[in-house]
XYZ file of C-alpha atoms in Angstrom:
508
model
C 125.513 111.951 120.814
C 127.815 113.598 118.243
C 127.707 112.433 114.675
C 130.276 109.750 113.988
C 132.149 109.328 110.753
C 131.406 105.609 110.897
C 127.686 106.302 110.607
C 128.426 108.261 107.461
C 130.773 105.692 106.028
C 128.966 102.437 106.799
C 126.303 102.397 104.059
C 128.833 103.376 101.437
C 131.469 100.823 102.224
C 128.861 98.104 102.003
C 127.441 98.887 98.581
C 128.773 95.648 97.186
C 126.786 92.660 98.447
C 128.063 89.226 99.588
C 128.116 88.022 96.006
C 131.109 90.275 95.339
C 133.338 88.030 97.361
C 134.174 85.000 95.280
C 133.083 81.461 94.689
C 131.429 79.202 97.213
C 133.004 76.635 99.493
C 134.671 73.579 98.080
C 133.631 70.089 99.060
C 134.472 69.156 102.613
C 137.886 67.668 103.187
C 138.032 64.242 104.730
C 140.752 64.939 107.264
C 141.173 67.582 109.939
C 144.162 69.764 110.709
C 144.811 72.287 113.426
C 144.652 76.048 112.991
C 148.403 76.170 112.784
C 148.507 73.712 109.902
C 148.830 75.410 106.538
C 146.455 74.585 103.699
C 147.573 74.484 100.097
C 146.217 77.255 97.871
C 145.310 76.710 94.222
C 148.619 78.175 93.056
C 150.507 75.648 95.148
C 151.723 78.178 97.730
C 151.154 77.259 101.379
C 149.070 79.635 103.478
C 150.414 81.336 106.557
C 149.356 80.096 109.983
C 146.301 81.713 111.522
C 146.699 84.565 113.949
C 144.507 82.844 116.556
C 142.940 84.184 119.754
C 140.054 83.608 122.110
C 136.524 84.081 120.766
C 133.133 84.616 122.381
C 129.512 83.931 121.497
C 127.429 86.730 119.960
C 124.361 85.603 121.934
C 125.557 85.844 125.548
C 123.633 84.245 128.388
C 123.315 87.486 130.312
C 120.032 89.105 129.415
C 121.393 92.628 129.729
C 123.734 92.082 126.798
C 121.157 90.797 124.338
C 120.110 93.057 121.466
C 116.723 94.617 122.164
C 115.522 94.962 118.577
C 114.052 92.024 116.685
C 116.269 92.284 113.609
C 119.510 92.552 115.593
C 118.407 89.671 117.835
C 117.872 87.591 114.698
C 121.364 88.468 113.484
C 122.877 87.565 116.856
C 121.046 84.238 116.930
C 122.417 83.400 113.494
C 125.930 83.359 114.928
C 127.400 79.921 115.520
C 126.429 76.418 114.359
C 122.965 74.961 113.950
C 122.420 71.226 114.373
C 120.562 69.836 111.337
C 117.056 68.594 112.115
C 116.845 64.788 112.075
C 114.953 63.226 109.185
C 112.392 61.750 111.554
C 111.419 65.208 112.754
C 110.946 66.716 109.327
C 107.619 67.275 107.557
C 106.165 64.052 106.115
C 106.425 65.261 102.532
C 110.210 65.741 102.833
C 111.064 62.926 105.248
C 111.511 60.338 102.503
C 113.942 62.466 100.566
C 115.950 63.103 103.724
C 116.100 59.393 104.590
C 117.239 58.578 101.071
C 120.182 60.915 101.528
C 121.011 59.865 105.087
C 120.552 56.167 105.681
C 120.663 56.448 109.470
C 117.975 59.086 109.576
C 120.127 61.996 110.707
C 121.198 64.875 108.537
C 124.926 65.344 108.189
C 126.207 68.655 106.905
C 129.548 67.105 105.974
C 127.926 64.429 103.835
C 126.627 66.890 101.272
C 129.235 68.833 99.326
C 128.482 72.576 99.016
C 127.800 73.825 95.527
C 130.195 76.205 93.834
C 128.109 79.378 93.817
C 129.530 81.895 91.421
C 129.536 85.544 92.297
C 130.181 88.912 90.755
C 133.904 88.620 91.266
C 134.193 84.984 90.250
C 135.082 83.685 86.832
C 133.770 80.635 84.981
C 135.891 77.650 85.831
C 137.190 79.104 89.085
C 137.824 76.356 91.607
C 138.414 76.427 95.333
C 141.643 75.376 96.976
C 142.042 72.440 99.310
C 139.982 73.105 102.417
C 141.113 72.691 106.000
C 139.647 72.228 109.441
C 139.953 75.077 111.909
C 140.501 74.688 115.637
C 140.447 77.640 118.045
C 139.640 78.276 121.699
C 136.723 79.963 123.424
C 137.456 82.700 125.962
C 136.993 79.989 128.632
C 139.958 78.130 127.147
C 137.820 75.332 125.693
C 139.157 74.104 122.357
C 136.529 74.153 119.608
C 136.171 73.412 115.936
C 132.830 75.215 115.570
C 133.049 78.891 114.746
C 131.297 82.001 116.004
C 130.552 83.445 112.576
C 127.116 84.334 111.257
C 125.332 81.665 109.248
C 124.567 83.235 105.889
C 121.095 81.709 105.444
C 118.037 80.814 107.525
C 116.920 77.789 105.494
C 113.531 76.022 105.821
C 114.081 72.402 106.828
C 112.153 71.045 103.830
C 114.403 72.807 101.319
C 116.617 70.617 99.080
C 119.592 72.848 99.961
C 119.062 72.611 103.724
C 122.025 70.352 104.583
C 124.195 71.702 101.816
C 124.267 75.300 103.014
C 122.817 75.286 106.544
C 126.050 76.049 108.408
C 128.079 77.864 105.788
C 129.107 81.428 106.552
C 130.454 83.792 103.949
C 133.133 85.943 105.575
C 131.570 89.055 104.063
C 128.335 88.381 105.952
C 130.074 88.400 109.331
C 131.892 91.615 108.459
C 128.732 93.369 107.283
C 126.787 92.091 110.313
C 129.491 93.401 112.651
C 129.183 96.791 110.996
C 125.402 96.663 111.309
C 125.705 95.882 115.022
C 128.110 98.784 115.448
C 125.787 101.144 113.566
C 123.164 100.765 116.303
C 125.646 100.851 119.164
C 125.865 97.077 119.796
C 129.576 97.132 120.545
C 129.582 93.749 122.281
C 127.995 91.867 119.376
C 130.146 93.639 116.782
C 133.293 92.881 118.743
C 132.475 89.199 119.149
C 132.162 88.691 115.403
C 135.336 90.656 114.744
C 137.183 88.674 117.432
C 136.389 85.507 115.481
C 137.418 87.043 112.162
C 140.650 88.311 113.703
C 141.380 84.856 115.130
C 140.754 83.237 111.747
C 142.913 85.767 109.934
C 146.194 84.295 108.829
C 149.439 85.953 109.845
C 149.929 87.214 106.293
C 146.563 89.055 106.543
C 144.515 86.695 104.375
C 141.299 84.915 105.319
C 139.179 82.444 103.385
C 135.913 83.728 102.002
C 133.709 81.072 103.651
C 133.611 78.639 106.579
C 131.350 75.856 107.821
C 130.646 77.081 111.346
C 129.686 73.611 112.602
C 132.689 71.608 111.402
C 135.281 74.363 111.185
C 135.785 73.619 107.494
C 137.203 76.502 105.481
C 136.616 77.124 101.788
C 140.361 77.001 101.251
C 140.192 79.917 98.825
C 141.101 83.520 99.531
C 139.433 86.343 97.608
C 140.433 89.987 97.822
C 136.838 91.159 98.273
C 136.315 89.386 101.591
C 139.722 90.496 102.869
C 138.850 94.105 101.992
C 135.467 93.868 103.746
C 137.213 92.571 106.846
C 139.710 95.440 106.777
C 136.871 97.946 106.489
C 134.919 96.319 109.336
C 137.984 96.332 111.605
C 138.622 100.039 110.968
C 134.918 100.837 111.210
C 134.708 99.348 114.699
C 137.769 101.244 115.895
C 136.492 104.566 114.562
C 133.022 103.862 115.978
C 134.097 103.153 119.517
C 137.344 105.094 119.781
C 139.617 102.071 120.018
C 142.682 100.603 118.360
C 141.642 97.031 119.153
C 141.602 95.887 115.520
C 144.232 98.223 114.117
C 146.787 95.445 113.621
C 144.170 93.192 112.016
C 143.246 95.942 109.561
C 146.898 96.572 108.733
C 147.558 92.894 108.072
C 144.539 92.723 105.764
C 145.513 95.836 103.821
C 149.134 94.715 103.477
C 147.918 91.389 102.103
C 145.727 93.180 99.565
C 148.686 95.250 98.412
C 150.685 92.062 97.926
C 148.107 91.064 95.291
C 148.716 94.091 93.058
C 149.563 93.523 89.413
C 151.849 95.561 87.165
C 149.162 98.221 86.693
C 148.723 98.721 90.444
C 145.330 96.982 90.624
C 144.573 94.220 93.114
C 144.057 90.722 91.688
C 141.104 88.616 92.815
C 143.294 86.292 94.887
C 146.696 84.627 95.121
C 145.740 81.935 92.621
C 144.212 84.096 89.863
C 145.185 86.913 87.532
C 141.721 88.424 86.985
C 140.898 91.817 88.454
C 137.531 92.810 89.956
C 136.220 96.372 89.954
C 134.476 95.837 93.286
C 137.559 94.403 94.938
C 139.599 97.418 93.934
C 137.075 100.031 95.042
C 136.718 98.231 98.369
C 140.506 98.059 98.714
C 140.644 101.784 98.001
C 138.145 102.462 100.812
C 140.063 100.168 103.179
C 143.309 101.989 102.392
C 141.849 105.430 102.942
C 140.013 104.615 106.176
C 143.055 102.886 107.635
C 145.390 105.708 106.562
C 143.206 108.184 108.439
C 143.308 106.008 111.542
C 147.099 105.752 111.316
C 147.427 109.503 110.934
C 145.417 109.922 114.127
C 147.868 107.530 115.810
C 150.825 109.588 114.564
C 152.058 107.072 111.982
C 152.327 109.518 109.079
C 154.820 107.391 107.164
C 152.615 104.312 106.821
C 149.566 106.478 106.193
C 151.357 108.149 103.292
C 152.367 104.781 101.851
C 148.762 103.613 101.896
C 147.537 106.832 100.274
C 150.079 106.448 97.477
C 148.878 102.878 96.893
C 145.303 104.181 96.798
C 146.285 106.713 94.145
C 147.641 103.886 91.986
C 144.350 102.011 92.301
C 142.401 105.128 91.290
C 144.547 105.431 88.186
C 143.927 101.794 87.268
C 140.178 102.018 87.815
C 139.900 105.111 85.654
C 141.890 103.611 82.799
C 140.589 100.023 82.757
C 137.311 99.555 84.614
C 135.003 102.366 83.494
C 133.027 102.049 80.253
C 132.885 105.354 78.368
C 131.647 104.397 74.918
C 129.501 107.355 73.981
C 126.471 106.173 75.937
C 125.863 106.385 79.653
C 129.015 105.714 81.630
C 129.074 102.592 83.794
C 131.457 100.072 85.353
C 132.405 96.678 83.992
C 132.843 93.721 86.328
C 136.599 93.622 85.896
C 139.524 93.994 83.523
C 138.555 92.518 80.142
C 135.273 91.356 81.695
C 132.161 92.842 80.128
C 129.630 91.422 82.614
C 127.682 94.287 84.219
C 126.621 93.707 87.867
C 124.279 96.004 89.785
C 126.407 96.261 92.908
C 129.385 97.379 90.850
C 127.274 100.316 89.627
C 126.202 101.240 93.177
C 129.757 101.141 94.443
C 130.875 102.905 91.264
C 128.588 105.837 92.047
C 130.334 106.238 95.394
C 133.698 106.030 93.640
C 132.669 108.653 91.073
C 131.700 111.078 93.834
C 134.985 110.350 95.581
C 137.050 111.415 92.557
C 134.808 114.455 92.045
C 133.209 113.272 88.797
C 129.575 114.168 89.502
C 128.632 113.718 85.857
C 129.868 110.110 85.882
C 127.948 109.439 89.111
C 124.724 110.690 87.539
C 125.343 108.700 84.356
C 125.934 105.468 86.263
C 122.789 106.046 88.318
C 120.710 106.605 85.189
C 122.303 103.554 83.561
C 121.204 101.451 86.545
C 117.666 102.854 86.407
C 117.341 102.067 82.728
C 118.864 98.596 82.831
C 118.374 97.050 86.291
C 115.097 98.400 87.713
C 112.159 95.964 87.738
C 108.622 96.075 89.133
C 105.375 94.113 89.370
C 107.102 91.197 91.103
C 105.554 88.578 93.391
C 106.789 85.630 95.464
C 105.344 82.276 94.379
C 105.562 78.728 95.678
C 107.416 76.063 93.716
C 108.093 72.395 94.465
C 110.694 71.970 91.710
C 114.194 71.377 93.093
C 115.782 74.003 90.841
C 113.314 76.684 91.979
C 112.181 75.281 95.325
C 110.191 77.501 97.673
C 107.305 76.029 99.632
C 107.498 78.447 102.574
C 107.067 82.063 101.477
C 104.373 83.506 99.231
C 103.265 87.103 98.593
C 101.401 88.810 95.767
C 103.284 92.095 95.977
C 103.621 93.834 93.664
C 107.257 94.481 94.601
C 109.749 96.700 92.844
C 113.505 96.750 93.058
C 116.549 95.770 91.028
C 117.933 92.724 89.281
C 121.561 91.705 90.039
C 122.922 91.526 86.464
C 122.171 92.456 82.912
C 123.343 90.394 79.988
C 122.730 87.155 78.170
C 121.421 84.498 80.531
C 121.347 86.862 83.508
C 119.092 85.634 86.348
C 115.570 87.077 86.350
C 115.320 87.813 90.063
C 114.595 90.732 92.383
C 117.639 90.967 94.645
C 117.162 92.609 98.043
C 120.737 93.590 98.889
C 121.239 95.280 95.550
C 117.895 97.029 95.955
C 119.011 98.380 99.334
C 122.272 99.560 97.788
C 120.415 101.485 95.125
C 118.094 102.894 97.766
C 121.095 104.431 99.513
C 122.775 105.889 96.450
C 119.414 107.320 95.374
C 119.319 109.476 98.492
C 123.068 110.027 98.232
C 122.453 111.689 94.861
C 119.314 113.506 96.021
C 116.968 111.214 94.097
C 113.510 110.414 95.538
C 113.357 107.113 97.414
C 109.815 107.074 98.859
C 108.407 104.505 96.439
C 111.399 102.226 96.886
C 111.157 102.561 100.673
C 107.512 101.516 100.558
C 108.298 98.454 98.458
C 111.223 97.456 100.687
C 108.999 97.758 103.740
C 106.249 95.603 102.216
C 108.900 93.100 101.148
C 110.089 92.773 104.735
C 106.477 92.345 105.892
C 106.618 88.843 104.406
C 108.965 87.760 107.244
C 108.850 90.640 109.744
C 106.024 89.219 111.909
C 108.092 86.067 112.410
C 110.999 88.205 113.673
C 113.060 87.164 110.664
C 115.289 89.109 108.304
C 114.018 90.015 104.819
C 114.195 87.437 102.060
C 117.216 87.543 99.804
C 115.327 87.130 96.518
C 111.825 86.774 95.073
C 112.484 83.379 93.510
C 114.903 80.471 93.748
C 117.434 80.104 90.953
C 120.023 77.339 91.224
C 120.954 76.776 87.591
C 122.275 80.213 86.576
C 125.900 80.588 85.411
C 125.994 83.901 87.308
C 124.998 82.969 90.838
C 122.518 81.104 93.021
C 119.490 82.786 94.663
C 117.010 81.547 97.253
C 113.770 82.683 98.895
C 115.217 82.573 102.408
C 116.003 85.200 105.047
C 119.685 85.985 104.660
C 122.272 87.530 106.945
C 123.244 90.056 104.295
C 119.611 91.091 103.837
C 119.229 91.418 107.611
C 122.344 93.535 107.988
C 121.346 95.677 105.042
C 117.927 96.210 106.585
C 119.665 97.757 109.581
C 122.200 99.718 107.547
C 119.861 101.078 104.877
C 117.301 102.416 107.333
C 114.558 100.071 106.133
C 114.157 98.634 109.646
C 111.388 100.452 111.489
C 112.894 99.675 114.881
C 116.393 100.961 114.215
C 117.798 104.457 114.212
C 118.872 106.009 110.936
C 120.500 109.149 112.143
C 121.440 111.685 109.585
C 120.550 113.343 106.264
C 122.139 111.921 103.150
C 123.666 115.272 102.217
C 125.591 115.398 105.482
C 126.764 111.811 105.142
C 127.859 112.437 101.585
C 130.082 115.344 102.545
C 131.587 113.487 105.489
C 132.432 110.452 103.389
C 134.045 112.473 100.637
C 136.119 114.419 103.154
C 137.138 111.199 104.899
C 138.199 109.443 101.711
C 140.089 112.430 100.428
């Protein structure tokens, strides 16, 4: 099979993990509304109606369509709602706590408000907009409120956060999972996730960054990062399988992103905020360039040129406002006037530096990450404290990888997605990755025999001002296992040098 540009592009477009997207879902709303009913955003502007369409399950009944590999089967099974386990069926040591929360003995996802989890692109004090219920139809015509998106976490039933986050899906996770499915030729599974995202997309191109797949509750907040990931996933599918099925969806997403530009030509974090995220803008740049290439192939030179000109404006803004060049090693700040330094911004920044032809900056950012983010000698320990709860997974290690942030109060945690990102850019720059590969493989051994995805972190942290981390298998970790080549039962086709050249040519 000939090499496909999507195989070259996929690992690069995903070098910002699901924490780049925004804040977590707001508390559940008490009343439902149909998909056509607009919700009110934080800036008081009503959202456009959803595009709507039929959706299908990612785990079809026909055996021939099921993914053959364990990790992709796990991802497919994560799609759609999961009924919370009744208190009476839980382990004895956690049954009392469950009953205290749910007087009738049954867990109720809607009775526990989701926490506001901050992320790399969030800002202190950021709040979600009013949420809304979503109602769509299956391909059979049946009207549903549950959604065929991938649940972000596989949570042990004894965990204090079980009800709170069991059925929440970050939009990024479905987009990255769709791209992972496509990377191993699972067109059916990739398309089913993208069908649901396309149906949830509003007619103005926006989409909320999170949904409760059981109740149809949306976060109510739109963030540019998740919209950009969706645009990339739509274009990635089309380029992978030679289609134009999601061309209109990608165009709507990109046009919405461009509507968020400020006076300097950079994309704001959302319609209700003025802050600007480095990750959001690099992802928007990639979305613009991949879509412009697709439009050129379709003969739409005019629109392609418009998108390339917008991309040039974003490049100018990134170079002038988002790169730190203070005499030391160059690196990327989290956003305009935001001095927080996230790992995934550095990984994506390395790709950006190569794109603009600044090899020296790419090497500096890589060295900056090695000096400031790399950690080793880690283990996974049990804890029965609510703030650090993990009574399921334990391993001595030692594991090595990368922390998600540096700075005052930054969480002390080994973060798998960011580690996988750095694994890719290491090979992208010709750096040795054997030791990191070995550690990533041993990390996955903790859950591999159970046919589960890798754990998202080596310890639970729920009280950090930066973000929340848990010792659970996560959808993002599973997708990254496929995309980074860490999965032993998936194909990782081509040398990094070849992929590097193809990506740079594509983006240029």
